[in-house]
DNA sequence: ATAGGGTTAG
């Protein structure tokens, strides 16, 4: 989803750490400031979910939200915490009571529903057989009802429940439920509704569940915690989060207190809505009344913080577990591992895994999938291979997800042969035939490696064996063919994708855009542009605009903003990089500088410049070759200006291109080095750090002075 | 699935 692109200050309360400060930045053609460390902001998270409660606040209490209802409780149970408190994690002291003897009002019931075992029925065997017969009956209502005529004995409460629980489709459960109702021989207890609702939930029939709920309310059968938690989790399963919240609030309004099951279910609903503050609020309110959360709650919290990439949140969960004395189980470890990965902490994931092994908890497929994925994304090939060996050694469980994750990991760290072996094994296996994910991983590997022949062979193989080509496989292929300058192949693959109805996304457009820049000067440029025209006509129109020297900067700025606003966040920088390359190919250097300026202005290059008193650093690691050259030129112009007016300069200048730790990474450092030579700039390749270029102030100043006659420098 | 809550691949 595209986040809005904005030129105003944006402080999104849901992202606690992300503030963007706009400082005035003057811009004149040809005279670019490189001090663009501040940026106009593009919010990274769509501002969607944070305001839903304020909407309800104005309504009367008939429709008031849960938080309004709970706020009097909050005032009495929580001290010195405001809901706007940004530092809820770790720094907040545990709640302190003003009056510890005063009874705190509860937000949840500590008592769970007691399970009543079924009483013995002498007709159990007969009814089990009868249930079997009903399951085997035809699916039509008539057949089912005919079968019901053969009921062996009069229906008791226990036997009715037995049958309700034994029917295998929700349709039959519902028919049987309605039949009991019409028989009128048994009082309709809550448990009948609950069992039926559970069957409906299995079939994701939220509408039917709601009908039943209204029906029971109408006839005066009280819904209990089991009813509500079933309704809420069904809504959740059907992605009807508003409905889940609605039913939870309804429950409060009827005066029924949720127990811990319902409570953790609703915590999960708010977590899935991304309402982190609300979840913490509810969690702490319940904690304050003495509730002892269990592993399920911690799994919900861990998942939520993982989705938010919030490392502090994950630490908060670990700390809470420790202080409450709850030992994590396998599910919690799996969730927290996954969360550590999302928060970008592979090292902590590794220690968490070792901690779990030391405790004697055996990893399952999900554990290993999470960890292999993390090592792959972090490019920790040694850890990934070590873990892979341990998996084989210990015969830890493997499944299809794990196989495909291993393939993806191989793609991430550049293990071509290992991937080929695994892929071959999968083909030879009975139950783990490669699917579209597996093929995509292999296409990714061959694509990154630039192995056109093997990639195309896989492509043909997929068509033959009927494995669907998905958007990512398609993008990998196009990228691979483009880099190999096989533009006819690009067009062919693109057309196949369109024919098969692959939905074209922004990444594919970015890929095509890079092919456009590569095809410059060849007879194929028009054909590639025609593909892009189909995928994203606005982008093609923008290219036409930027390559026309007559277009004013104001127009470029406006259209740039439009293009980037509607593009997915992750493709904005690649788009800008490619557009700069296209301009430089056509020797439209000035336009290239304008685009780099705009990219910087809109925060697409947030860490391009780093300055300390001793060192100025240009970090071009996320730039394309053309964009990196443009950035270097701009840097040098600024230095020239500063030298001219005899401003202060640091001792050291450093340009970083990255060493290309990725096995497949194409050498930006090589092209950057040759451009430095072309400019005859006094940067030297650092000996200890590959991909770093260093220059001293002395050398740079004399270089600047030699480029400009001394008279020109005097002011 | 045996009346209710949590975790796996771009």
Short mmCIF file of N, CA and C in Angstrom, two decimals, chain A residues 385-506:
data_model
loop_
_atom_site.label_atom_id
_atom_site.label_comp_id
_atom_site.label_asym_id
_atom_site.label_seq_id
_atom_site.Cartn_x
_atom_site.Cartn_y
_atom_site.Cartn_z
N UNK A 385 24.27 -22.10 7.47
CA UNK A 385 24.77 -23.43 7.12
C UNK A 385 24.97 -24.30 8.36
N UNK A 386 25.47 -23.67 9.44
CA UNK A 386 25.63 -24.42 10.69
C UNK A 386 24.30 -24.96 11.18
N UNK A 387 23.28 -24.10 11.11
CA UNK A 387 21.96 -24.53 11.57
C UNK A 387 21.43 -25.65 10.68
N UNK A 388 21.66 -25.52 9.40
CA UNK A 388 21.21 -26.54 8.45
C UNK A 388 21.84 -27.89 8.80
N UNK A 389 23.13 -27.85 9.11
CA UNK A 389 23.82 -29.08 9.51
C UNK A 389 23.23 -29.67 10.79
N UNK A 390 22.96 -28.78 11.75
CA UNK A 390 22.37 -29.26 13.01
C UNK A 390 21.00 -29.88 12.78
N UNK A 391 20.27 -29.29 11.84
CA UNK A 391 18.94 -29.82 11.53
C UNK A 391 19.04 -31.26 11.04
N UNK A 392 20.01 -31.49 10.17
CA UNK A 392 20.19 -32.84 9.63
C UNK A 392 20.68 -33.79 10.73
N UNK A 393 21.68 -33.31 11.47
CA UNK A 393 22.27 -34.11 12.53
C UNK A 393 21.25 -34.57 13.57
N UNK A 394 20.44 -33.62 14.03
CA UNK A 394 19.47 -33.91 15.08
C UNK A 394 18.16 -34.45 14.54
N UNK A 395 18.08 -34.56 13.22
CA UNK A 395 16.83 -35.00 12.57
C UNK A 395 15.65 -34.15 13.04
N UNK A 396 15.88 -32.86 13.13
CA UNK A 396 14.78 -31.97 13.48
C UNK A 396 13.75 -31.98 12.36
N UNK A 397 12.49 -31.75 12.71
CA UNK A 397 11.43 -31.89 11.69
C UNK A 397 11.53 -30.86 10.55
N UNK A 398 11.23 -31.31 9.38
CA UNK A 398 11.25 -30.45 8.19
C UNK A 398 9.86 -30.51 7.54
N UNK A 399 9.45 -29.44 6.96
CA UNK A 399 8.23 -29.49 6.15
C UNK A 399 8.43 -28.63 4.91
N UNK A 400 7.35 -28.47 4.16
CA UNK A 400 7.44 -27.79 2.89
C UNK A 400 7.84 -26.33 3.04
N UNK A 401 7.29 -25.68 4.06
CA UNK A 401 7.67 -24.29 4.34
C UNK A 401 9.18 -24.18 4.53
N UNK A 402 9.70 -25.10 5.33
CA UNK A 402 11.12 -25.05 5.66
C UNK A 402 11.98 -25.29 4.43
N UNK A 403 11.58 -26.23 3.59
CA UNK A 403 12.33 -26.47 2.36
C UNK A 403 12.40 -25.20 1.51
N UNK A 404 11.26 -24.58 1.32
CA UNK A 404 11.24 -23.37 0.51
C UNK A 404 11.99 -22.22 1.17
N UNK A 405 11.94 -22.18 2.50
CA UNK A 405 12.68 -21.14 3.21
C UNK A 405 14.19 -21.35 3.03
N UNK A 406 14.61 -22.63 3.07
CA UNK A 406 16.03 -22.92 2.84
C UNK A 406 16.44 -22.46 1.44
N UNK A 407 15.57 -22.70 0.46
CA UNK A 407 15.88 -22.23 -0.90
C UNK A 407 16.00 -20.71 -0.94
N UNK A 408 15.08 -20.04 -0.27
CA UNK A 408 15.13 -18.57 -0.24
C UNK A 408 16.40 -18.08 0.46
N UNK A 409 16.76 -18.78 1.52
CA UNK A 409 17.99 -18.42 2.23
C UNK A 409 19.19 -18.56 1.29
N UNK A 410 19.21 -19.65 0.53
CA UNK A 410 20.30 -19.84 -0.43
C UNK A 410 20.36 -18.67 -1.43
N UNK A 411 19.18 -18.22 -1.83
CA UNK A 411 19.14 -17.07 -2.74
C UNK A 411 19.70 -15.83 -2.05
N UNK A 412 19.36 -15.67 -0.77
CA UNK A 412 19.80 -14.48 -0.05
C UNK A 412 21.31 -14.44 0.14
N UNK A 413 21.91 -15.60 0.43
CA UNK A 413 23.34 -15.58 0.73
C UNK A 413 24.19 -16.09 -0.42
N UNK A 414 23.55 -16.47 -1.52
CA UNK A 414 24.31 -16.85 -2.70
C UNK A 414 24.86 -18.26 -2.71
N UNK A 415 24.11 -19.20 -2.11
CA UNK A 415 24.54 -20.60 -2.11
C UNK A 415 23.90 -21.33 -3.29
N UNK A 416 24.50 -21.19 -4.46
CA UNK A 416 23.89 -21.73 -5.67
C UNK A 416 23.86 -23.26 -5.66
N UNK A 417 25.01 -23.86 -5.37
CA UNK A 417 25.07 -25.32 -5.45
C UNK A 417 24.19 -25.99 -4.40
N UNK A 418 24.20 -25.45 -3.19
CA UNK A 418 23.36 -26.02 -2.13
C UNK A 418 21.88 -25.97 -2.54
N UNK A 419 21.50 -24.85 -3.14
CA UNK A 419 20.12 -24.70 -3.57
C UNK A 419 19.79 -25.71 -4.67
N UNK A 420 20.73 -25.88 -5.60
CA UNK A 420 20.48 -26.82 -6.69
C UNK A 420 20.31 -28.24 -6.17
N UNK A 421 21.14 -28.60 -5.21
CA UNK A 421 21.03 -29.94 -4.62
C UNK A 421 19.68 -30.13 -3.95
N UNK A 422 19.30 -29.13 -3.15
CA UNK A 422 18.03 -29.22 -2.44
C UNK A 422 16.86 -29.28 -3.42
N UNK A 423 16.94 -28.46 -4.44
CA UNK A 423 15.87 -28.40 -5.45
C UNK A 423 15.74 -29.75 -6.15
N UNK A 424 16.88 -30.35 -6.46
CA UNK A 424 16.88 -31.68 -7.08
C UNK A 424 16.25 -32.71 -6.14
N UNK A 425 16.64 -32.65 -4.88
CA UNK A 425 16.05 -33.58 -3.90
C UNK A 425 14.53 -33.44 -3.86
N UNK A 426 14.08 -32.19 -3.91
CA UNK A 426 12.64 -31.95 -3.85
C UNK A 426 11.94 -32.56 -5.05
N UNK A 427 12.56 -32.41 -6.21
CA UNK A 427 11.95 -32.97 -7.42
C UNK A 427 11.85 -34.48 -7.33
N UNK A 428 12.87 -35.10 -6.71
CA UNK A 428 12.88 -36.56 -6.64
C UNK A 428 12.00 -37.09 -5.52
N UNK A 429 11.63 -36.23 -4.59
CA UNK A 429 10.84 -36.71 -3.45
C UNK A 429 9.39 -36.97 -3.86
N UNK A 430 8.72 -37.69 -2.99
CA UNK A 430 7.32 -38.03 -3.27
C UNK A 430 6.39 -36.87 -2.91
N UNK A 431 6.63 -36.32 -1.72
CA UNK A 431 5.64 -35.39 -1.17
C UNK A 431 6.06 -33.93 -1.22
N UNK A 432 7.28 -33.66 -1.62
CA UNK A 432 7.73 -32.28 -1.56
C UNK A 432 8.15 -31.75 -2.92
N UNK A 433 7.30 -31.99 -3.90
CA UNK A 433 7.58 -31.49 -5.25
C UNK A 433 7.68 -29.97 -5.22
N UNK A 434 8.64 -29.41 -5.93
CA UNK A 434 8.76 -27.94 -5.94
C UNK A 434 7.46 -27.29 -6.42
N UNK A 435 7.07 -26.25 -5.76
CA UNK A 435 5.89 -25.49 -6.18
C UNK A 435 6.33 -24.13 -6.69
N UNK A 436 5.37 -23.26 -6.86
CA UNK A 436 5.67 -21.94 -7.43
C UNK A 436 6.67 -21.17 -6.56
N UNK A 437 6.59 -21.37 -5.22
CA UNK A 437 7.54 -20.71 -4.33
C UNK A 437 8.95 -21.23 -4.56
N UNK A 438 9.07 -22.54 -4.72
CA UNK A 438 10.39 -23.14 -4.91
C UNK A 438 11.01 -22.65 -6.21
N UNK A 439 10.20 -22.68 -7.26
CA UNK A 439 10.70 -22.21 -8.55
C UNK A 439 11.11 -20.74 -8.49
N UNK A 440 10.30 -19.96 -7.79
CA UNK A 440 10.61 -18.55 -7.67
C UNK A 440 11.96 -18.34 -6.98
N UNK A 441 12.19 -19.13 -5.92
CA UNK A 441 13.48 -19.01 -5.22
C UNK A 441 14.63 -19.32 -6.18
N UNK A 442 14.47 -20.36 -6.99
CA UNK A 442 15.53 -20.72 -7.94
C UNK A 442 15.70 -19.63 -8.99
N UNK A 443 14.58 -19.07 -9.45
CA UNK A 443 14.66 -17.97 -10.42
C UNK A 443 15.39 -16.79 -9.81
N UNK A 444 15.14 -16.57 -8.53
CA UNK A 444 15.82 -15.48 -7.82
C UNK A 444 17.33 -15.73 -7.81
N UNK A 445 17.70 -16.97 -7.53
CA UNK A 445 19.12 -17.32 -7.49
C UNK A 445 19.77 -17.12 -8.87
N UNK A 446 19.19 -17.73 -9.88
CA UNK A 446 19.78 -17.61 -11.21
C UNK A 446 19.73 -16.17 -11.72
N UNK A 447 18.64 -15.49 -11.37
CA UNK A 447 18.51 -14.09 -11.77
C UNK A 447 19.60 -13.23 -11.15
N UNK A 448 19.82 -13.39 -9.85
CA UNK A 448 20.82 -12.58 -9.17
C UNK A 448 22.22 -12.90 -9.68
N UNK A 449 22.41 -14.16 -10.02
CA UNK A 449 23.71 -14.62 -10.47
C UNK A 449 23.96 -14.20 -11.92
N UNK A 450 22.87 -13.84 -12.59
CA UNK A 450 22.99 -13.49 -14.00
C UNK A 450 23.08 -14.69 -14.91
N UNK A 451 22.58 -15.83 -14.41
CA UNK A 451 22.63 -17.03 -15.23
C UNK A 451 21.36 -17.15 -16.08
N UNK A 452 21.39 -16.49 -17.23
CA UNK A 452 20.20 -16.40 -18.07
C UNK A 452 19.75 -17.78 -18.54
N UNK A 453 20.72 -18.61 -18.94
CA UNK A 453 20.37 -19.91 -19.51
C UNK A 453 19.59 -20.76 -18.52
N UNK A 454 20.13 -20.87 -17.31
CA UNK A 454 19.45 -21.70 -16.31
C UNK A 454 18.10 -21.10 -15.91
N UNK A 455 18.05 -19.78 -15.83
CA UNK A 455 16.79 -19.13 -15.48
C UNK A 455 15.73 -19.42 -16.54
N UNK A 456 16.13 -19.30 -17.80
CA UNK A 456 15.15 -19.53 -18.88
C UNK A 456 14.76 -21.00 -18.96
N UNK A 457 15.70 -21.87 -18.62
CA UNK A 457 15.38 -23.30 -18.61
C UNK A 457 14.30 -23.59 -17.56
N UNK A 458 14.45 -22.95 -16.41
CA UNK A 458 13.43 -23.12 -15.37
C UNK A 458 12.08 -22.56 -15.83
N UNK A 459 12.16 -21.45 -16.50
CA UNK A 459 10.94 -20.80 -17.01
C UNK A 459 10.18 -21.75 -17.94
N UNK A 460 10.92 -22.39 -18.86
CA UNK A 460 10.28 -23.35 -19.77
C UNK A 460 9.72 -24.54 -18.99
N UNK A 461 10.53 -25.01 -18.03
CA UNK A 461 10.13 -26.16 -17.21
C UNK A 461 8.84 -25.88 -16.47
N UNK A 462 8.71 -24.63 -15.99
CA UNK A 462 7.50 -24.27 -15.26
C UNK A 462 6.27 -24.36 -16.15
N UNK A 463 6.39 -23.82 -17.37
CA UNK A 463 5.24 -23.86 -18.28
C UNK A 463 4.87 -25.31 -18.55
N UNK A 464 5.90 -26.16 -18.75
CA UNK A 464 5.62 -27.56 -19.08
C UNK A 464 4.96 -28.29 -17.92
N UNK A 465 5.48 -28.07 -16.71
CA UNK A 465 4.93 -28.83 -15.59
C UNK A 465 3.75 -28.12 -14.93
N UNK A 466 3.32 -27.05 -15.56
CA UNK A 466 2.11 -26.38 -15.06
C UNK A 466 2.29 -25.66 -13.74
N UNK A 467 3.54 -25.31 -13.39
CA UNK A 467 3.75 -24.52 -12.17
C UNK A 467 3.54 -23.05 -12.53
N UNK A 468 2.73 -22.42 -11.76
CA UNK A 468 2.32 -21.05 -12.06
C UNK A 468 3.49 -20.07 -11.90
N UNK A 469 3.65 -19.19 -12.86
CA UNK A 469 4.66 -18.13 -12.75
C UNK A 469 4.03 -16.97 -11.98
N UNK A 470 4.63 -16.61 -10.87
CA UNK A 470 4.04 -15.51 -10.10
C UNK A 470 4.79 -14.20 -10.34
N UNK A 471 4.32 -13.17 -9.72
CA UNK A 471 4.86 -11.83 -9.98
C UNK A 471 6.34 -11.74 -9.63
N UNK A 472 6.74 -12.45 -8.56
CA UNK A 472 8.14 -12.33 -8.17
C UNK A 472 9.05 -13.08 -9.14
N UNK A 473 8.62 -14.27 -9.55
CA UNK A 473 9.41 -15.03 -10.52
C UNK A 473 9.57 -14.24 -11.80
N UNK A 474 8.47 -13.62 -12.19
CA UNK A 474 8.45 -12.79 -13.38
C UNK A 474 9.43 -11.62 -13.26
N UNK A 475 9.43 -10.98 -12.11
CA UNK A 475 10.33 -9.86 -11.87
C UNK A 475 11.80 -10.31 -11.90
N UNK A 476 12.07 -11.46 -11.28
CA UNK A 476 13.45 -11.99 -11.29
C UNK A 476 13.92 -12.26 -12.71
N UNK A 477 13.05 -12.88 -13.49
CA UNK A 477 13.39 -13.20 -14.88
C UNK A 477 13.68 -11.94 -15.69
N UNK A 478 12.80 -10.97 -15.55
CA UNK A 478 12.96 -9.73 -16.32
C UNK A 478 14.25 -9.02 -15.93
N UNK A 479 14.53 -9.03 -14.64
CA UNK A 479 15.75 -8.39 -14.16
C UNK A 479 16.98 -9.09 -14.75
N UNK A 480 16.93 -10.41 -14.71
CA UNK A 480 18.04 -11.22 -15.22
C UNK A 480 18.25 -10.98 -16.72
N UNK A 481 17.17 -11.04 -17.47
CA UNK A 481 17.26 -10.83 -18.92
C UNK A 481 17.71 -9.41 -19.25
N UNK A 482 17.21 -8.47 -18.46
CA UNK A 482 17.58 -7.07 -18.68
C UNK A 482 19.06 -6.85 -18.49
N UNK A 483 19.61 -7.39 -17.38
CA UNK A 483 21.03 -7.22 -17.11
C UNK A 483 21.88 -7.85 -18.20
N UNK A 484 21.34 -8.93 -18.79
CA UNK A 484 22.08 -9.61 -19.87
C UNK A 484 21.81 -8.94 -21.22
N UNK A 485 21.10 -7.84 -21.19
CA UNK A 485 20.74 -7.09 -22.40
C UNK A 485 19.95 -7.93 -23.40
N UNK A 486 19.22 -8.91 -22.89
CA UNK A 486 18.38 -9.71 -23.79
C UNK A 486 16.96 -9.15 -23.75
N UNK A 487 16.80 -8.05 -24.47
CA UNK A 487 15.56 -7.29 -24.37
C UNK A 487 14.37 -7.98 -25.00
N UNK A 488 14.62 -8.77 -26.06
CA UNK A 488 13.50 -9.53 -26.64
C UNK A 488 12.91 -10.48 -25.61
N UNK A 489 13.80 -11.12 -24.85
CA UNK A 489 13.37 -12.03 -23.78
C UNK A 489 12.54 -11.30 -22.74
N UNK A 490 12.96 -10.08 -22.39
CA UNK A 490 12.20 -9.29 -21.42
C UNK A 490 10.77 -9.10 -21.90
N UNK A 491 10.65 -8.71 -23.16
CA UNK A 491 9.32 -8.46 -23.72
C UNK A 491 8.49 -9.75 -23.73
N UNK A 492 9.16 -10.86 -24.08
CA UNK A 492 8.45 -12.14 -24.14
C UNK A 492 7.92 -12.53 -22.75
N UNK A 493 8.80 -12.46 -21.75
CA UNK A 493 8.38 -12.84 -20.39
C UNK A 493 7.27 -11.91 -19.91
N UNK A 494 7.42 -10.62 -20.19
CA UNK A 494 6.39 -9.67 -19.78
C UNK A 494 5.04 -10.04 -20.39
N UNK A 495 5.06 -10.36 -21.70
CA UNK A 495 3.79 -10.70 -22.35
C UNK A 495 3.18 -11.97 -21.79
N UNK A 496 4.03 -12.95 -21.47
CA UNK A 496 3.51 -14.18 -20.85
C UNK A 496 2.83 -13.84 -19.52
N UNK A 497 3.48 -12.98 -18.75
CA UNK A 497 2.91 -12.60 -17.46
C UNK A 497 1.55 -11.94 -17.65
N UNK A 498 1.47 -11.04 -18.63
CA UNK A 498 0.20 -10.35 -18.87
C UNK A 498 -0.87 -11.35 -19.32
N UNK A 499 -0.47 -12.26 -20.24
CA UNK A 499 -1.41 -13.28 -20.72
C UNK A 499 -1.96 -14.13 -19.58
N UNK A 500 -1.07 -14.49 -18.65
CA UNK A 500 -1.52 -15.37 -17.56
C UNK A 500 -2.20 -14.58 -16.45
N UNK A 501 -2.39 -13.31 -16.70
CA UNK A 501 -3.14 -12.52 -15.72
C UNK A 501 -2.37 -12.22 -14.44
N UNK A 502 -1.05 -12.24 -14.50
CA UNK A 502 -0.27 -11.86 -13.32
C UNK A 502 -0.53 -10.38 -13.05
N UNK A 503 -0.88 -10.08 -11.81
CA UNK A 503 -1.17 -8.69 -11.48
C UNK A 503 0.15 -7.93 -11.36
N UNK A 504 0.33 -6.92 -12.19
CA UNK A 504 1.60 -6.20 -12.24
C UNK A 504 1.68 -5.25 -11.05
N UNK A 505 2.80 -5.31 -10.35
CA UNK A 505 2.93 -4.45 -9.17
C UNK A 505 4.06 -3.43 -9.35
N UNK A 506 4.28 -2.63 -8.31
CA UNK A 506 5.28 -1.56 -8.40
C UNK A 506 6.70 -2.10 -8.53
#
